[in-house]
PDB file of C-alpha atoms in Angstrom:
ATOM      1  CA  MET P   1       3.363  20.657   5.947  1.00 77.00           C
ATOM      2  CA  PRO P   2       2.358  18.286   3.152  1.00 88.00           C
ATOM      3  CA  THR P   3       3.763  14.855   2.617  1.00 93.00           C
ATOM      4  CA  ARG P   4       3.806  12.562  -0.356  1.00 94.00           C
ATOM      5  CA  GLY P   5       3.597   8.922  -1.238  1.00 95.00           C
ATOM      6  CA  VAL P   6       2.689   6.365  -3.870  1.00 95.00           C
ATOM      7  CA  VAL P   7      -0.443   4.309  -4.515  1.00 97.00           C
ATOM      8  CA  TYR P   8       0.223   1.050  -6.334  1.00 96.00           C
ATOM      9  CA  VAL P   9      -2.931  -0.673  -7.534  1.00 97.00           C
ATOM     10  CA  HIS P  10      -1.318  -4.004  -8.385  1.00 97.00           C
ATOM     11  CA  SER P  11      -4.462  -5.649  -9.722  1.00 97.00           C
ATOM     12  CA  THR P  12      -8.139  -4.949  -9.970  1.00 98.00           C
ATOM     13  CA  PRO P  13     -10.927  -6.064 -12.311  1.00 98.00           C
ATOM     14  CA  PRO P  14     -11.507  -3.608 -15.191  1.00 98.00           C
ATOM     15  CA  ALA P  15     -15.035  -2.808 -13.926  1.00 98.00           C
ATOM     16  CA  VAL P  16     -13.587  -1.570 -10.601  1.00 98.00           C
ATOM     17  CA  CYS P  17     -11.120   0.907 -12.190  1.00 98.00           C
ATOM     18  CA  PRO P  18     -13.476   3.915 -12.201  1.00 98.00           C
ATOM     19  CA  HIS P  19     -14.354   3.238  -8.564  1.00 98.00           C
ATOM     20  CA  VAL P  20     -10.675   3.187  -7.600  1.00 98.00           C
ATOM     21  CA  GLU P  21     -10.163   6.553  -9.355  1.00 97.00           C
ATOM     22  CA  TRP P  22     -13.200   8.032  -7.567  1.00 97.00           C
ATOM     23  CA  ALA P  23     -11.965   6.750  -4.202  1.00 97.00           C
ATOM     24  CA  ILE P  24      -8.501   8.229  -4.645  1.00 97.00           C
ATOM     25  CA  GLY P  25     -10.020  11.502  -5.915  1.00 96.00           C
ATOM     26  CA  ARG P  26     -12.358  11.708  -2.958  1.00 96.00           C
ATOM     27  CA  VAL P  27      -9.465  11.416  -0.487  1.00 95.00           C
ATOM     28  CA  LEU P  28      -7.213  13.831  -2.353  1.00 94.00           C
ATOM     29  CA  ARG P  29     -10.096  16.185  -3.223  1.00 93.00           C
ATOM     30  CA  THR P  30      -9.144  16.302  -6.886  1.00 92.00           C
ATOM     31  CA  PRO P  31     -10.354  14.466  -9.994  1.00 93.00           C
ATOM     32  CA  VAL P  32      -8.184  11.429 -10.731  1.00 93.00           C
ATOM     33  CA  ARG P  33      -7.550   9.751 -14.073  1.00 94.00           C
ATOM     34  CA  LEU P  34      -5.092   6.870 -13.842  1.00 96.00           C
ATOM     35  CA  GLU P  35      -3.306   5.268 -16.770  1.00 94.00           C
ATOM     36  CA  TRP P  36      -4.370   1.606 -16.526  1.00 96.00           C
ATOM     37  CA  THR P  37      -2.235  -1.137 -18.062  1.00 94.00           C
ATOM     38  CA  ALA P  38      -2.586  -4.910 -18.269  1.00 94.00           C
ATOM     39  CA  GLN P  39      -1.453  -6.906 -15.225  1.00 95.00           C
ATOM     40  CA  PRO P  40       0.393  -9.918 -16.755  1.00 92.00           C
ATOM     41  CA  ALA P  41       0.477 -11.665 -13.375  1.00 92.00           C
ATOM     42  CA  GLU P  42      -3.362 -11.863 -13.370  1.00 93.00           C
ATOM     43  CA  PRO P  43      -5.108 -11.485 -16.726  1.00 93.00           C
ATOM     44  CA  PRO P  44      -7.523  -9.766 -17.365  1.00 96.00           C
ATOM     45  CA  ALA P  45      -6.848  -7.570 -14.300  1.00 97.00           C
ATOM     46  CA  LEU P  46      -5.432  -4.060 -14.722  1.00 97.00           C
ATOM     47  CA  ARG P  47      -2.829  -2.131 -12.767  1.00 96.00           C
ATOM     48  CA  ALA P  48      -1.941   1.532 -12.209  1.00 96.00           C
ATOM     49  CA  GLU P  49       0.178   3.627  -9.912  1.00 94.00           C
ATOM     50  CA  CYS P  50       0.295   7.250  -8.918  1.00 93.00           C
ATOM     51  CA  THR P  51       2.391   9.432  -6.737  1.00 94.00           C
ATOM     52  CA  TRP P  52       0.476  11.828  -4.516  1.00 95.00           C
ATOM     53  CA  SER P  53       1.070  14.750  -2.229  1.00 93.00           C
ATOM     54  CA  GLY P  54      -1.251  15.820   0.525  1.00 92.00           C
ATOM     55  CA  ARG P  55      -1.721  16.160   4.256  1.00 92.00           C
ATOM     56  CA  PRO P  56      -0.119  13.707   6.700  1.00 94.00           C
ATOM     57  CA  GLY P  57      -2.413  10.729   7.233  1.00 94.00           C
ATOM     58  CA  ALA P  58      -3.750  10.753   3.682  1.00 96.00           C
ATOM     59  CA  GLY P  59      -1.980   7.424   3.026  1.00 96.00           C
ATOM     60  CA  ALA P  60      -4.121   5.664   5.599  1.00 97.00           C
ATOM     61  CA  GLU P  61      -7.240   7.345   4.186  1.00 97.00           C
ATOM     62  CA  LEU P  62      -6.303   6.157   0.692  1.00 98.00           C
ATOM     63  CA  ALA P  63      -5.842   2.589   1.944  1.00 98.00           C
ATOM     64  CA  ALA P  64      -9.227   2.706   3.744  1.00 97.00           C
ATOM     65  CA  ALA P  65     -10.913   3.969   0.573  1.00 98.00           C
ATOM     66  CA  LEU P  66      -9.325   1.268  -1.602  1.00 98.00           C
ATOM     67  CA  ARG P  67     -10.157  -1.480   0.850  1.00 97.00           C
ATOM     68  CA  GLN P  68     -13.803  -1.184  -0.163  1.00 95.00           C
ATOM     69  CA  TRP P  69     -13.038  -3.520  -3.084  1.00 96.00           C
ATOM     70  CA  PRO P  70     -11.667  -6.724  -1.504  1.00 95.00           C
ATOM     71  CA  MET P  71     -10.606  -8.147  -4.877  1.00 96.00           C
ATOM     72  CA  THR P  72      -8.121  -5.299  -5.371  1.00 97.00           C
ATOM     73  CA  ARG P  73      -4.421  -5.812  -4.473  1.00 98.00           C
ATOM     74  CA  PHE P  74      -2.725  -2.533  -3.523  1.00 98.00           C
ATOM     75  CA  GLU P  75       0.071  -0.815  -1.633  1.00 97.00           C
ATOM     76  CA  VAL P  76       0.070   2.723  -0.282  1.00 98.00           C
ATOM     77  CA  THR P  77       3.175   4.463   0.981  1.00 96.00           C
ATOM     78  CA  GLU P  78       3.425   7.748   2.818  1.00 96.00           C
ATOM     79  CA  GLU P  79       6.795   9.386   3.377  1.00 94.00           C
ATOM     80  CA  PRO P  80       7.744  10.650   6.834  1.00 91.00           C
ATOM     81  CA  SER P  81       7.028  14.303   7.459  1.00 89.00           C
ATOM     82  CA  PRO P  82       7.663  16.616  10.458  1.00 88.00           C
ATOM     83  CA  GLY P  83       5.844  15.065  13.405  1.00 87.00           C
ATOM     84  CA  TYR P  84       4.677  11.977  11.469  1.00 89.00           C
ATOM     85  CA  ASP P  85       6.191   8.577  10.761  1.00 90.00           C
ATOM     86  CA  GLY P  86       6.091   7.228   7.259  1.00 94.00           C
ATOM     87  CA  GLU P  87       3.772   4.315   6.559  1.00 96.00           C
ATOM     88  CA  ARG P  88       3.519   1.336   4.279  1.00 97.00           C
ATOM     89  CA  ILE P  89       0.118  -0.294   3.864  1.00 98.00           C
ATOM     90  CA  MET P  90      -0.463  -3.449   1.798  1.00 98.00           C
ATOM     91  CA  PHE P  91      -3.652  -5.288   0.989  1.00 98.00           C
ATOM     92  CA  VAL P  92      -4.050  -8.703  -0.604  1.00 97.00           C
ATOM     93  CA  PRO P  93      -7.363 -10.640  -0.613  1.00 96.00           C
ATOM     94  CA  SER P  94      -5.877 -13.763   0.999  1.00 94.00           C
ATOM     95  CA  GLN P  95      -4.095 -11.894   3.840  1.00 94.00           C
ATOM     96  CA  GLY P  96      -6.130  -8.780   4.447  1.00 96.00           C
ATOM     97  CA  LEU P  97      -4.474  -5.507   5.449  1.00 97.00           C
ATOM     98  CA  PHE P  98      -0.924  -4.975   6.682  1.00 97.00           C
ATOM     99  CA  ARG P  99       0.193  -1.602   8.075  1.00 97.00           C
ATOM    100  CA  ALA P 100       3.603  -0.644   9.426  1.00 96.00           C
ATOM    101  CA  ALA P 101       5.781   2.351  10.106  1.00 94.00           C
ATOM    102  CA  MET P 102       8.293   3.081   7.340  1.00 92.00           C
ATOM    103  CA  SER P 103      11.675   4.791   7.427  1.00 87.00           C
ATOM    104  CA  ALA P 104      12.786   7.472   4.971  1.00 82.00           C
ATOM    105  CA  ASN P 105      14.458   4.810   2.769  1.00 84.00           C
ATOM    106  CA  GLY P 106      11.322   2.591   2.660  1.00 84.00           C
ATOM    107  CA  ASP P 107      12.289   0.012   5.287  1.00 88.00           C
ATOM    108  CA  ILE P 108       9.683  -1.299   7.705  1.00 92.00           C
ATOM    109  CA  VAL P 109      10.390   0.050  11.208  1.00 92.00           C
ATOM    110  CA  LEU P 110       9.501  -2.063  14.244  1.00 93.00           C
ATOM    111  CA  SER P 111       8.906  -0.381  17.596  1.00 92.00           C
ATOM    112  CA  GLU P 112      10.773  -1.446  20.708  1.00 94.00           C
ATOM    113  CA  ASP P 113       7.519  -2.505  22.390  1.00 95.00           C
ATOM    114  CA  ARG P 114       6.553  -4.846  19.506  1.00 93.00           C
ATOM    115  CA  LEU P 115      10.023  -6.433  19.517  1.00 94.00           C
ATOM    116  CA  ARG P 116      10.027  -6.851  23.330  1.00 94.00           C
ATOM    117  CA  THR P 117       6.578  -8.418  23.230  1.00 94.00           C
ATOM    118  CA  LEU P 118       7.672 -10.859  20.522  1.00 94.00           C
ATOM    119  CA  MET P 119      10.861 -11.793  22.394  1.00 92.00           C
ATOM    120  CA  ALA P 120       8.890 -12.341  25.623  1.00 94.00           C
ATOM    121  CA  SER P 121       6.277 -14.536  23.952  1.00 94.00           C
ATOM    122  CA  ALA P 122       8.368 -16.537  21.465  1.00 92.00           C
ATOM    123  CA  THR P 123       8.911 -20.085  22.680  1.00 93.00           C
ATOM    124  CA  GLY P 124      11.957 -20.727  20.499  1.00 93.00           C
ATOM    125  CA  ALA P 125      13.910 -19.717  17.427  1.00 93.00           C
ATOM    126  CA  GLU P 126      11.210 -20.897  15.002  1.00 95.00           C
ATOM    127  CA  ALA P 127       8.499 -18.922  16.806  1.00 94.00           C
ATOM    128  CA  LEU P 128      10.749 -15.851  16.856  1.00 94.00           C
ATOM    129  CA  GLN P 129      11.342 -16.154  13.106  1.00 95.00           C
ATOM    130  CA  HIS P 130       7.632 -16.590  12.437  1.00 94.00           C
ATOM    131  CA  GLY P 131       6.860 -13.560  14.613  1.00 94.00           C
ATOM    132  CA  LEU P 132       9.428 -11.388  12.840  1.00 95.00           C
ATOM    133  CA  ASP P 133       8.058 -12.448   9.447  1.00 95.00           C
ATOM    134  CA  ARG P 134       4.569 -11.433  10.591  1.00 94.00           C
ATOM    135  CA  LEU P 135       5.775  -8.057  11.927  1.00 95.00           C
ATOM    136  CA  LEU P 136       7.645  -7.359   8.696  1.00 95.00           C
ATOM    137  CA  GLY P 137       4.696  -8.281   6.445  1.00 95.00           C
ATOM    138  CA  SER P 138       6.626 -11.047   4.701  1.00 95.00           C
ATOM    139  CA  ALA P 139       3.491 -12.916   3.590  1.00 95.00           C
ATOM    140  CA  TRP P 140       2.157  -9.723   1.911  1.00 96.00           C
ATOM    141  CA  ASP P 141       5.511  -9.028   0.242  1.00 94.00           C
ATOM    142  CA  HIS P 142       5.708 -12.605  -0.988  1.00 94.00           C
ATOM    143  CA  GLU P 143       2.256 -12.483  -2.525  1.00 94.00           C
ATOM    144  CA  LEU P 144       2.720  -9.033  -4.099  1.00 94.00           C
ATOM    145  CA  GLU P 145       6.182  -9.605  -5.543  1.00 92.00           C
ATOM    146  CA  PRO P 146       4.987 -11.095  -8.901  1.00 91.00           C
ATOM    147  CA  TYR P 147       2.602  -8.136  -9.288  1.00 92.00           C
ATOM    148  CA  ARG P 148       5.376  -5.621  -8.564  1.00 89.00           C
ATOM    149  CA  HIS P 149       7.658  -7.088 -11.231  1.00 84.00           C
ATOM    150  CA  ALA P 150       4.860  -7.109 -13.746  1.00 71.00           C
ATOM    151  CA  GLY P 151       4.598  -3.319 -13.283  1.00 60.00           C
ATOM    152  CA  ASP P 152       8.249  -2.491 -14.012  1.00 62.00           C
ATOM    153  CA  GLY P 153       8.373   0.312 -16.550  1.00 62.00           C
ATOM    154  CA  ALA P 154       4.640   1.081 -16.280  1.00 60.00           C
ATOM    155  CA  PRO P 155       3.478   4.728 -16.473  1.00 56.00           C
ATOM    156  CA  ILE P 156       3.035   6.741 -13.274  1.00 57.00           C
ATOM    157  CA  THR P 157       0.382   9.417 -12.668  1.00 59.00           C
ATOM    158  CA  TRP P 158       1.220  12.442 -10.451  1.00 64.00           C
ATOM    159  CA  LEU P 159      -1.514  13.782  -8.129  1.00 58.00           C
ATOM    160  CA  THR P 160      -1.591  16.674  -5.669  1.00 59.00           C
ATOM    161  CA  GLN P 161      -4.190  17.051  -2.949  1.00 57.00           C
ATOM    162  CA  VAL P 162      -6.337  20.139  -3.210  1.00 56.00           C
ATOM    163  CA  GLY P 163      -6.473  22.337  -0.085  1.00 55.00           C
TER     164      GLY P 163
END
């Protein structure tokens, strides 16, 4: 059963735009033409976003394909589907890659094991807070927030994976 998600390319140099389209198209097995707009948070970078539908796991494949250009800031979401958790993957050059399970409403979901490990290893309230921030991807969210706001009202491209 197919799933769906969104690719947000928050910023990339103009010269990289065709490569991003080719990478997304390669994963989804369909030609991709995104509508690129200026990224006011980082001139002269461009931004684009697209919704996609495809097989479960395609979100992680999209993130791996986009990671080839370390100057590109992006987010990939994949909605939960029967037998598969949803995912949220973020990449920023200064932080690297963040990947976490995502609920149906878009919240980060932390597993019991990760929480128990954090509670067992935290040496105090400050360490617990720092650990929770790390598990929730707070540093990635903080860095991407200006780029997200700059994309409000931007056009969205719809893509469907080919068999």
